[in-house]
mmCIF file with all atom_site columns, C-alpha atoms in Angstrom:
data_model
loop_
_atom_site.group_PDB
_atom_site.id
_atom_site.type_symbol
_atom_site.label_atom_id
_atom_site.label_alt_id
_atom_site.label_comp_id
_atom_site.label_asym_id
_atom_site.label_entity_id
_atom_site.label_seq_id
_atom_site.pdbx_PDB_ins_code
_atom_site.Cartn_x
_atom_site.Cartn_y
_atom_site.Cartn_z
_atom_site.occupancy
_atom_site.B_iso_or_equiv
_atom_site.pdbx_formal_charge
_atom_site.auth_seq_id
_atom_site.auth_comp_id
_atom_site.auth_asym_id
_atom_site.auth_atom_id
_atom_site.pdbx_PDB_model_num
ATOM 1   C CA . MET E 1 1   ? -63.140 0.995   -172.863 1.00 0.00 ? 14  MET E CA 1
ATOM 2   C CA . GLN E 1 2   ? -61.598 -0.380  -175.601 1.00 0.00 ? 15  GLN E CA 1
ATOM 3   C CA . ALA E 1 3   ? -63.996 0.543   -178.332 1.00 0.00 ? 16  ALA E CA 1
ATOM 4   C CA . THR E 1 4   ? -64.210 4.002   -176.787 1.00 0.00 ? 17  THR E CA 1
ATOM 5   C CA . ARG E 1 5   ? -60.436 4.054   -176.689 1.00 0.00 ? 18  ARG E CA 1
ATOM 6   C CA . SER E 1 6   ? -60.595 2.927   -180.694 1.00 0.00 ? 19  SER E CA 1
ATOM 7   C CA . ARG E 1 7   ? -63.244 5.859   -181.500 1.00 0.00 ? 20  ARG E CA 1
ATOM 8   C CA . THR E 1 8   ? -60.475 8.500   -179.987 1.00 0.00 ? 21  THR E CA 1
ATOM 9   C CA . LEU E 1 9   ? -57.527 7.178   -181.647 1.00 0.00 ? 22  LEU E CA 1
ATOM 10  C CA . GLU E 1 10  ? -59.543 7.513   -185.242 1.00 0.00 ? 23  GLU E CA 1
ATOM 11  C CA . LEU E 1 11  ? -60.748 11.021  -184.632 1.00 0.00 ? 24  LEU E CA 1
ATOM 12  C CA . VAL E 1 12  ? -57.276 11.872  -184.000 1.00 0.00 ? 25  VAL E CA 1
ATOM 13  C CA . GLU E 1 13  ? -55.296 9.588   -186.350 1.00 0.00 ? 26  GLU E CA 1
ATOM 14  C CA . GLY E 1 14  ? -52.731 11.929  -188.683 1.00 0.00 ? 27  GLY E CA 1
ATOM 15  C CA . LEU E 1 15  ? -53.537 15.339  -186.853 1.00 0.00 ? 28  LEU E CA 1
ATOM 16  C CA . ASP E 1 16  ? -50.951 18.272  -187.003 1.00 0.00 ? 29  ASP E CA 1
ATOM 17  C CA . GLN E 1 17  ? -49.445 19.980  -184.579 1.00 0.00 ? 30  GLN E CA 1
ATOM 18  C CA . SER E 1 18  ? -51.612 22.819  -185.128 1.00 0.00 ? 31  SER E CA 1
ATOM 19  C CA . THR E 1 19  ? -54.769 21.303  -185.024 1.00 0.00 ? 32  THR E CA 1
ATOM 20  C CA . LEU E 1 20  ? -53.692 19.396  -181.919 1.00 0.00 ? 33  LEU E CA 1
ATOM 21  C CA . ASP E 1 21  ? -53.206 22.553  -180.329 1.00 0.00 ? 34  ASP E CA 1
ATOM 22  C CA . TRP E 1 22  ? -55.737 24.579  -181.619 1.00 0.00 ? 35  TRP E CA 1
ATOM 23  C CA . GLU E 1 23  ? -57.747 26.530  -178.416 1.00 0.00 ? 36  GLU E CA 1
ATOM 24  C CA . GLY E 1 24  ? -60.409 28.134  -180.933 1.00 0.00 ? 37  GLY E CA 1
ATOM 25  C CA . PRO E 1 25  ? -60.372 31.747  -182.114 1.00 0.00 ? 38  PRO E CA 1
ATOM 26  C CA . ASP E 1 26  ? -61.800 32.934  -178.663 1.00 0.00 ? 39  ASP E CA 1
ATOM 27  C CA . GLY E 1 27  ? -59.064 30.480  -176.924 1.00 0.00 ? 40  GLY E CA 1
ATOM 28  C CA . LEU E 1 28  ? -62.260 29.362  -174.773 1.00 0.00 ? 41  LEU E CA 1
ATOM 29  C CA . ASP E 1 29  ? -61.621 25.476  -176.091 1.00 0.00 ? 42  ASP E CA 1
ATOM 30  C CA . ASN E 1 30  ? -59.614 22.833  -174.661 1.00 0.00 ? 43  ASN E CA 1
ATOM 31  C CA . PRO E 1 31  ? -57.143 21.665  -176.985 1.00 0.00 ? 44  PRO E CA 1
ATOM 32  C CA . ILE E 1 32  ? -56.881 18.638  -178.812 1.00 0.00 ? 45  ILE E CA 1
ATOM 33  C CA . GLY E 1 33  ? -53.845 17.592  -176.852 1.00 0.00 ? 46  GLY E CA 1
ATOM 34  C CA . THR E 1 34  ? -55.076 18.668  -173.908 1.00 0.00 ? 47  THR E CA 1
ATOM 35  C CA . LEU E 1 35  ? -57.574 16.228  -173.688 1.00 0.00 ? 48  LEU E CA 1
ATOM 36  C CA . LEU E 1 36  ? -55.640 13.094  -174.866 1.00 0.00 ? 49  LEU E CA 1
ATOM 37  C CA . TYR E 1 37  ? -53.562 13.978  -171.751 1.00 0.00 ? 50  TYR E CA 1
ATOM 38  C CA . HIS E 1 38  ? -56.312 14.706  -169.648 1.00 0.00 ? 51  HIS E CA 1
ATOM 39  C CA . ILE E 1 39  ? -58.441 11.472  -170.920 1.00 0.00 ? 52  ILE E CA 1
ATOM 40  C CA . ALA E 1 40  ? -54.795 9.242   -169.562 1.00 0.00 ? 53  ALA E CA 1
ATOM 41  C CA . LEU E 1 41  ? -53.820 11.027  -166.336 1.00 0.00 ? 54  LEU E CA 1
ATOM 42  C CA . ALA E 1 42  ? -57.977 10.580  -165.147 1.00 0.00 ? 55  ALA E CA 1
ATOM 43  C CA . GLU E 1 43  ? -57.783 7.054   -166.202 1.00 0.00 ? 56  GLU E CA 1
ATOM 44  C CA . MET E 1 44  ? -54.468 6.260   -164.119 1.00 0.00 ? 57  MET E CA 1
ATOM 45  C CA . SER E 1 45  ? -56.057 8.631   -161.560 1.00 0.00 ? 58  SER E CA 1
ATOM 46  C CA . TRP E 1 46  ? -59.265 6.402   -160.635 1.00 0.00 ? 59  TRP E CA 1
ATOM 47  C CA . LEU E 1 47  ? -57.021 3.459   -160.948 1.00 0.00 ? 60  LEU E CA 1
ATOM 48  C CA . TYR E 1 48  ? -53.921 4.090   -158.595 1.00 0.00 ? 61  TYR E CA 1
ATOM 49  C CA . LEU E 1 49  ? -55.635 6.788   -156.511 1.00 0.00 ? 62  LEU E CA 1
ATOM 50  C CA . ASP E 1 50  ? -59.405 5.368   -156.041 1.00 0.00 ? 63  ASP E CA 1
ATOM 51  C CA . ILE E 1 51  ? -59.019 1.828   -157.157 1.00 0.00 ? 64  ILE E CA 1
ATOM 52  C CA . LEU E 1 52  ? -55.688 0.500   -155.965 1.00 0.00 ? 65  LEU E CA 1
ATOM 53  C CA . GLU E 1 53  ? -55.743 3.411   -153.053 1.00 0.00 ? 66  GLU E CA 1
ATOM 54  C CA . GLU E 1 54  ? -51.834 3.855   -154.023 1.00 0.00 ? 67  GLU E CA 1
ATOM 55  C CA . THR E 1 55  ? -49.416 6.481   -155.305 1.00 0.00 ? 68  THR E CA 1
ATOM 56  C CA . PHE E 1 56  ? -48.085 6.722   -158.753 1.00 0.00 ? 69  PHE E CA 1
ATOM 57  C CA . PRO E 1 57  ? -45.437 4.439   -159.196 1.00 0.00 ? 70  PRO E CA 1
ATOM 58  C CA . PRO E 1 58  ? -42.479 6.145   -160.767 1.00 0.00 ? 71  PRO E CA 1
ATOM 59  C CA . GLU E 1 59  ? -43.493 5.109   -164.867 1.00 0.00 ? 72  GLU E CA 1
ATOM 60  C CA . VAL E 1 60  ? -46.649 6.538   -164.372 1.00 0.00 ? 73  VAL E CA 1
ATOM 61  C CA . LYS E 1 61  ? -44.828 10.007  -162.651 1.00 0.00 ? 74  LYS E CA 1
ATOM 62  C CA . ASP E 1 62  ? -42.787 10.289  -165.311 1.00 0.00 ? 75  ASP E CA 1
ATOM 63  C CA . ASP E 1 63  ? -45.466 10.217  -167.865 1.00 0.00 ? 76  ASP E CA 1
ATOM 64  C CA . PHE E 1 64  ? -47.011 12.946  -166.324 1.00 0.00 ? 77  PHE E CA 1
ATOM 65  C CA . LYS E 1 65  ? -45.525 15.724  -165.845 1.00 0.00 ? 78  LYS E CA 1
ATOM 66  C CA . PHE E 1 66  ? -48.247 18.596  -165.095 1.00 0.00 ? 79  PHE E CA 1
ATOM 67  C CA . ASP E 1 67  ? -51.169 18.353  -162.841 1.00 0.00 ? 80  ASP E CA 1
ATOM 68  C CA . MET E 1 68  ? -54.589 17.459  -163.452 1.00 0.00 ? 81  MET E CA 1
ATOM 69  C CA . VAL E 1 69  ? -56.087 20.801  -163.510 1.00 0.00 ? 82  VAL E CA 1
ATOM 70  C CA . ASP E 1 70  ? -54.330 24.300  -162.760 1.00 0.00 ? 83  ASP E CA 1
ATOM 71  C CA . SER E 1 71  ? -54.489 27.373  -160.072 1.00 0.00 ? 84  SER E CA 1
ATOM 72  C CA . GLN E 1 72  ? -57.925 28.241  -161.583 1.00 0.00 ? 85  GLN E CA 1
ATOM 73  C CA . ASN E 1 73  ? -59.134 24.845  -161.953 1.00 0.00 ? 86  ASN E CA 1
ATOM 74  C CA . GLU E 1 74  ? -59.314 24.316  -165.097 1.00 0.00 ? 87  GLU E CA 1
ATOM 75  C CA . ILE E 1 75  ? -57.999 21.469  -166.843 1.00 0.00 ? 88  ILE E CA 1
ATOM 76  C CA . THR E 1 76  ? -54.141 21.915  -167.589 1.00 0.00 ? 89  THR E CA 1
ATOM 77  C CA . ARG E 1 77  ? -53.404 22.929  -170.801 1.00 0.00 ? 90  ARG E CA 1
ATOM 78  C CA . VAL E 1 78  ? -50.683 21.171  -172.611 1.00 0.00 ? 91  VAL E CA 1
ATOM 79  C CA . ALA E 1 79  ? -49.386 22.003  -175.602 1.00 0.00 ? 92  ALA E CA 1
ATOM 80  C CA . ASN E 1 80  ? -46.309 21.588  -178.025 1.00 0.00 ? 93  ASN E CA 1
ATOM 81  C CA . VAL E 1 81  ? -46.544 17.708  -177.195 1.00 0.00 ? 94  VAL E CA 1
ATOM 82  C CA . SER E 1 82  ? -46.304 15.058  -180.367 1.00 0.00 ? 95  SER E CA 1
ATOM 83  C CA . LEU E 1 83  ? -49.563 13.230  -181.402 1.00 0.00 ? 96  LEU E CA 1
ATOM 84  C CA . GLU E 1 84  ? -47.484 10.271  -181.033 1.00 0.00 ? 97  GLU E CA 1
ATOM 85  C CA . GLU E 1 85  ? -46.150 11.410  -177.621 1.00 0.00 ? 98  GLU E CA 1
ATOM 86  C CA . HIS E 1 86  ? -50.057 11.622  -176.707 1.00 0.00 ? 99  HIS E CA 1
ATOM 87  C CA . LEU E 1 87  ? -50.531 8.346   -178.325 1.00 0.00 ? 100 LEU E CA 1
ATOM 88  C CA . GLY E 1 88  ? -47.794 6.222   -176.509 1.00 0.00 ? 101 GLY E CA 1
ATOM 89  C CA . ARG E 1 89  ? -48.999 7.601   -173.298 1.00 0.00 ? 102 ARG E CA 1
ATOM 90  C CA . LEU E 1 90  ? -52.464 7.010   -173.852 1.00 0.00 ? 103 LEU E CA 1
ATOM 91  C CA . ALA E 1 91  ? -51.677 3.287   -174.855 1.00 0.00 ? 104 ALA E CA 1
ATOM 92  C CA . ARG E 1 92  ? -48.948 2.920   -171.755 1.00 0.00 ? 105 ARG E CA 1
ATOM 93  C CA . SER E 1 93  ? -51.993 4.036   -169.141 1.00 0.00 ? 106 SER E CA 1
ATOM 94  C CA . ARG E 1 94  ? -54.690 1.828   -171.150 1.00 0.00 ? 107 ARG E CA 1
ATOM 95  C CA . SER E 1 95  ? -51.787 -1.217  -170.567 1.00 0.00 ? 108 SER E CA 1
ATOM 96  C CA . LEU E 1 96  ? -51.489 -1.154  -166.966 1.00 0.00 ? 109 LEU E CA 1
ATOM 97  C CA . PHE E 1 97  ? -55.211 -0.355  -165.988 1.00 0.00 ? 110 PHE E CA 1
ATOM 98  C CA . LEU E 1 98  ? -55.891 -3.905  -168.349 1.00 0.00 ? 111 LEU E CA 1
ATOM 99  C CA . ASN E 1 99  ? -53.133 -5.241  -166.565 1.00 0.00 ? 112 ASN E CA 1
ATOM 100 C CA . ALA E 1 100 ? -54.664 -4.208  -163.094 1.00 0.00 ? 113 ALA E CA 1
ATOM 101 C CA . PHE E 1 101 ? -57.759 -5.115  -163.790 1.00 0.00 ? 114 PHE E CA 1
ATOM 102 C CA . HIS E 1 102 ? -56.813 -8.403  -165.206 1.00 0.00 ? 115 HIS E CA 1
ATOM 103 C CA . LYS E 1 103 ? -56.053 -9.146  -161.286 1.00 0.00 ? 116 LYS E CA 1
ATOM 104 C CA . ILE E 1 104 ? -59.191 -8.259  -159.628 1.00 0.00 ? 117 ILE E CA 1
ATOM 105 C CA . THR E 1 105 ? -61.640 -11.079 -158.636 1.00 0.00 ? 118 THR E CA 1
ATOM 106 C CA . LEU E 1 106 ? -65.595 -10.468 -158.783 1.00 0.00 ? 119 LEU E CA 1
ATOM 107 C CA . ASP E 1 107 ? -65.818 -9.821  -155.076 1.00 0.00 ? 120 ASP E CA 1
ATOM 108 C CA . ASP E 1 108 ? -63.298 -7.023  -155.403 1.00 0.00 ? 121 ASP E CA 1
ATOM 109 C CA . TRP E 1 109 ? -65.039 -5.643  -158.603 1.00 0.00 ? 122 TRP E CA 1
ATOM 110 C CA . ARG E 1 110 ? -68.074 -5.010  -156.259 1.00 0.00 ? 123 ARG E CA 1
ATOM 111 C CA . ARG E 1 111 ? -66.171 -3.892  -153.231 1.00 0.00 ? 124 ARG E CA 1
ATOM 112 C CA . SER E 1 112 ? -66.639 -0.415  -152.175 1.00 0.00 ? 125 SER E CA 1
ATOM 113 C CA . ARG E 1 113 ? -63.499 2.218   -152.141 1.00 0.00 ? 126 ARG E CA 1
ATOM 114 C CA . ASN E 1 114 ? -63.453 5.437   -149.885 1.00 0.00 ? 127 ASN E CA 1
ATOM 115 C CA . PRO E 1 115 ? -60.063 6.843   -151.257 1.00 0.00 ? 128 PRO E CA 1
ATOM 116 C CA . GLU E 1 116 ? -58.107 9.543   -149.117 1.00 0.00 ? 129 GLU E CA 1
ATOM 117 C CA . ASP E 1 117 ? -59.214 13.105  -148.983 1.00 0.00 ? 130 ASP E CA 1
ATOM 118 C CA . VAL E 1 118 ? -62.536 12.749  -151.264 1.00 0.00 ? 131 VAL E CA 1
ATOM 119 C CA . GLU E 1 119 ? -66.176 12.865  -150.191 1.00 0.00 ? 132 GLU E CA 1
ATOM 120 C CA . TYR E 1 120 ? -67.024 9.504   -152.083 1.00 0.00 ? 133 TYR E CA 1
ATOM 121 C CA . LYS E 1 121 ? -67.070 5.792   -152.489 1.00 0.00 ? 134 LYS E CA 1
ATOM 122 C CA . VAL E 1 122 ? -66.125 3.534   -155.483 1.00 0.00 ? 135 VAL E CA 1
ATOM 123 C CA . THR E 1 123 ? -66.081 0.688   -156.859 1.00 0.00 ? 136 THR E CA 1
ATOM 124 C CA . PRO E 1 124 ? -63.872 -0.817  -159.841 1.00 0.00 ? 137 PRO E CA 1
ATOM 125 C CA . GLU E 1 125 ? -67.167 -1.869  -161.661 1.00 0.00 ? 138 GLU E CA 1
ATOM 126 C CA . TRP E 1 126 ? -68.203 2.020   -161.502 1.00 0.00 ? 139 TRP E CA 1
ATOM 127 C CA . ALA E 1 127 ? -64.961 3.675   -162.014 1.00 0.00 ? 140 ALA E CA 1
ATOM 128 C CA . VAL E 1 128 ? -65.012 1.749   -165.419 1.00 0.00 ? 141 VAL E CA 1
ATOM 129 C CA . PHE E 1 129 ? -68.220 2.789   -166.261 1.00 0.00 ? 142 PHE E CA 1
ATOM 130 C CA . HIS E 1 130 ? -66.966 6.457   -165.668 1.00 0.00 ? 143 HIS E CA 1
ATOM 131 C CA . LEU E 1 131 ? -64.249 6.496   -167.440 1.00 0.00 ? 144 LEU E CA 1
ATOM 132 C CA . VAL E 1 132 ? -65.805 4.957   -170.545 1.00 0.00 ? 145 VAL E CA 1
ATOM 133 C CA . GLU E 1 133 ? -68.321 7.951   -170.418 1.00 0.00 ? 146 GLU E CA 1
ATOM 134 C CA . HIS E 1 134 ? -65.633 10.521  -169.645 1.00 0.00 ? 147 HIS E CA 1
ATOM 135 C CA . GLU E 1 135 ? -63.921 9.652   -172.705 1.00 0.00 ? 148 GLU E CA 1
ATOM 136 C CA . ALA E 1 136 ? -66.554 9.077   -174.788 1.00 0.00 ? 149 ALA E CA 1
ATOM 137 C CA . GLY E 1 137 ? -67.695 12.879  -173.511 1.00 0.00 ? 150 GLY E CA 1
ATOM 138 C CA . HIS E 1 138 ? -64.105 13.910  -174.289 1.00 0.00 ? 151 HIS E CA 1
ATOM 139 C CA . ALA E 1 139 ? -64.589 12.103  -178.144 1.00 0.00 ? 152 ALA E CA 1
ATOM 140 C CA . PHE E 1 140 ? -67.389 13.875  -178.671 1.00 0.00 ? 153 PHE E CA 1
ATOM 141 C CA . GLN E 1 141 ? -65.391 17.125  -177.777 1.00 0.00 ? 154 GLN E CA 1
ATOM 142 C CA . ILE E 1 142 ? -62.453 15.926  -179.934 1.00 0.00 ? 155 ILE E CA 1
ATOM 143 C CA . SER E 1 143 ? -64.654 15.550  -182.905 1.00 0.00 ? 156 SER E CA 1
ATOM 144 C CA . SER E 1 144 ? -66.143 18.831  -182.409 1.00 0.00 ? 157 SER E CA 1
ATOM 145 C CA . ILE E 1 145 ? -63.208 20.733  -182.182 1.00 0.00 ? 158 ILE E CA 1
ATOM 146 C CA . LYS E 1 146 ? -61.245 18.956  -184.773 1.00 0.00 ? 159 LYS E CA 1
ATOM 147 C CA . ARG E 1 147 ? -63.738 20.027  -187.375 1.00 0.00 ? 160 ARG E CA 1
ATOM 148 C CA . ARG E 1 148 ? -63.931 23.418  -185.918 1.00 0.00 ? 161 ARG E CA 1
ATOM 149 C CA . ALA E 1 149 ? -59.698 23.526  -186.516 1.00 0.00 ? 162 ALA E CA 1
ATOM 150 C CA . HIS E 1 150 ? -59.832 22.731  -190.046 1.00 0.00 ? 163 HIS E CA 1
ATOM 151 C CA . ARG E 1 151 ? -61.618 25.117  -190.753 1.00 0.00 ? 164 ARG E CA 1
ATOM 152 C CA . PHE E 1 152 ? -60.518 27.767  -188.956 1.00 0.00 ? 165 PHE E CA 1
ATOM 153 C CA . LEU E 1 153 ? -57.097 26.642  -189.731 1.00 0.00 ? 166 LEU E CA 1
ATOM 154 C CA . ARG E 1 154 ? -57.617 26.316  -193.674 1.00 0.00 ? 167 ARG E CA 1
#
């Protein structure tokens, strides 16, 4: 997880606001800022809703003012949010995640959960695998969007 996060952070280092918010000439790309918000929110969703089977505590709610998806079931667009704010959110979510996982026993690591209102079961072991895969996929998108944005915005 930490190696994947390091890759994400390297990709966004020093990005300006126009690159963070760029949606492509056709408006079909998720902006990089939106993906950063989504990565952190997905991490907190898996931790609290699926693994700990709790609602978000107040400090997490404060970090996530936007829902995961909009009324069209698309990732909610998050614009005009500074890189520093995104990086702070990513750091706080990762810290909460790692602190919670340090307390999980080996038996609990493989204990299946059936979160409320969903049709799947999940273990912490699977959630970690999924989050690594999820962030790696978005890191690839960020890399591609960043390259195209730099060509388009120059």
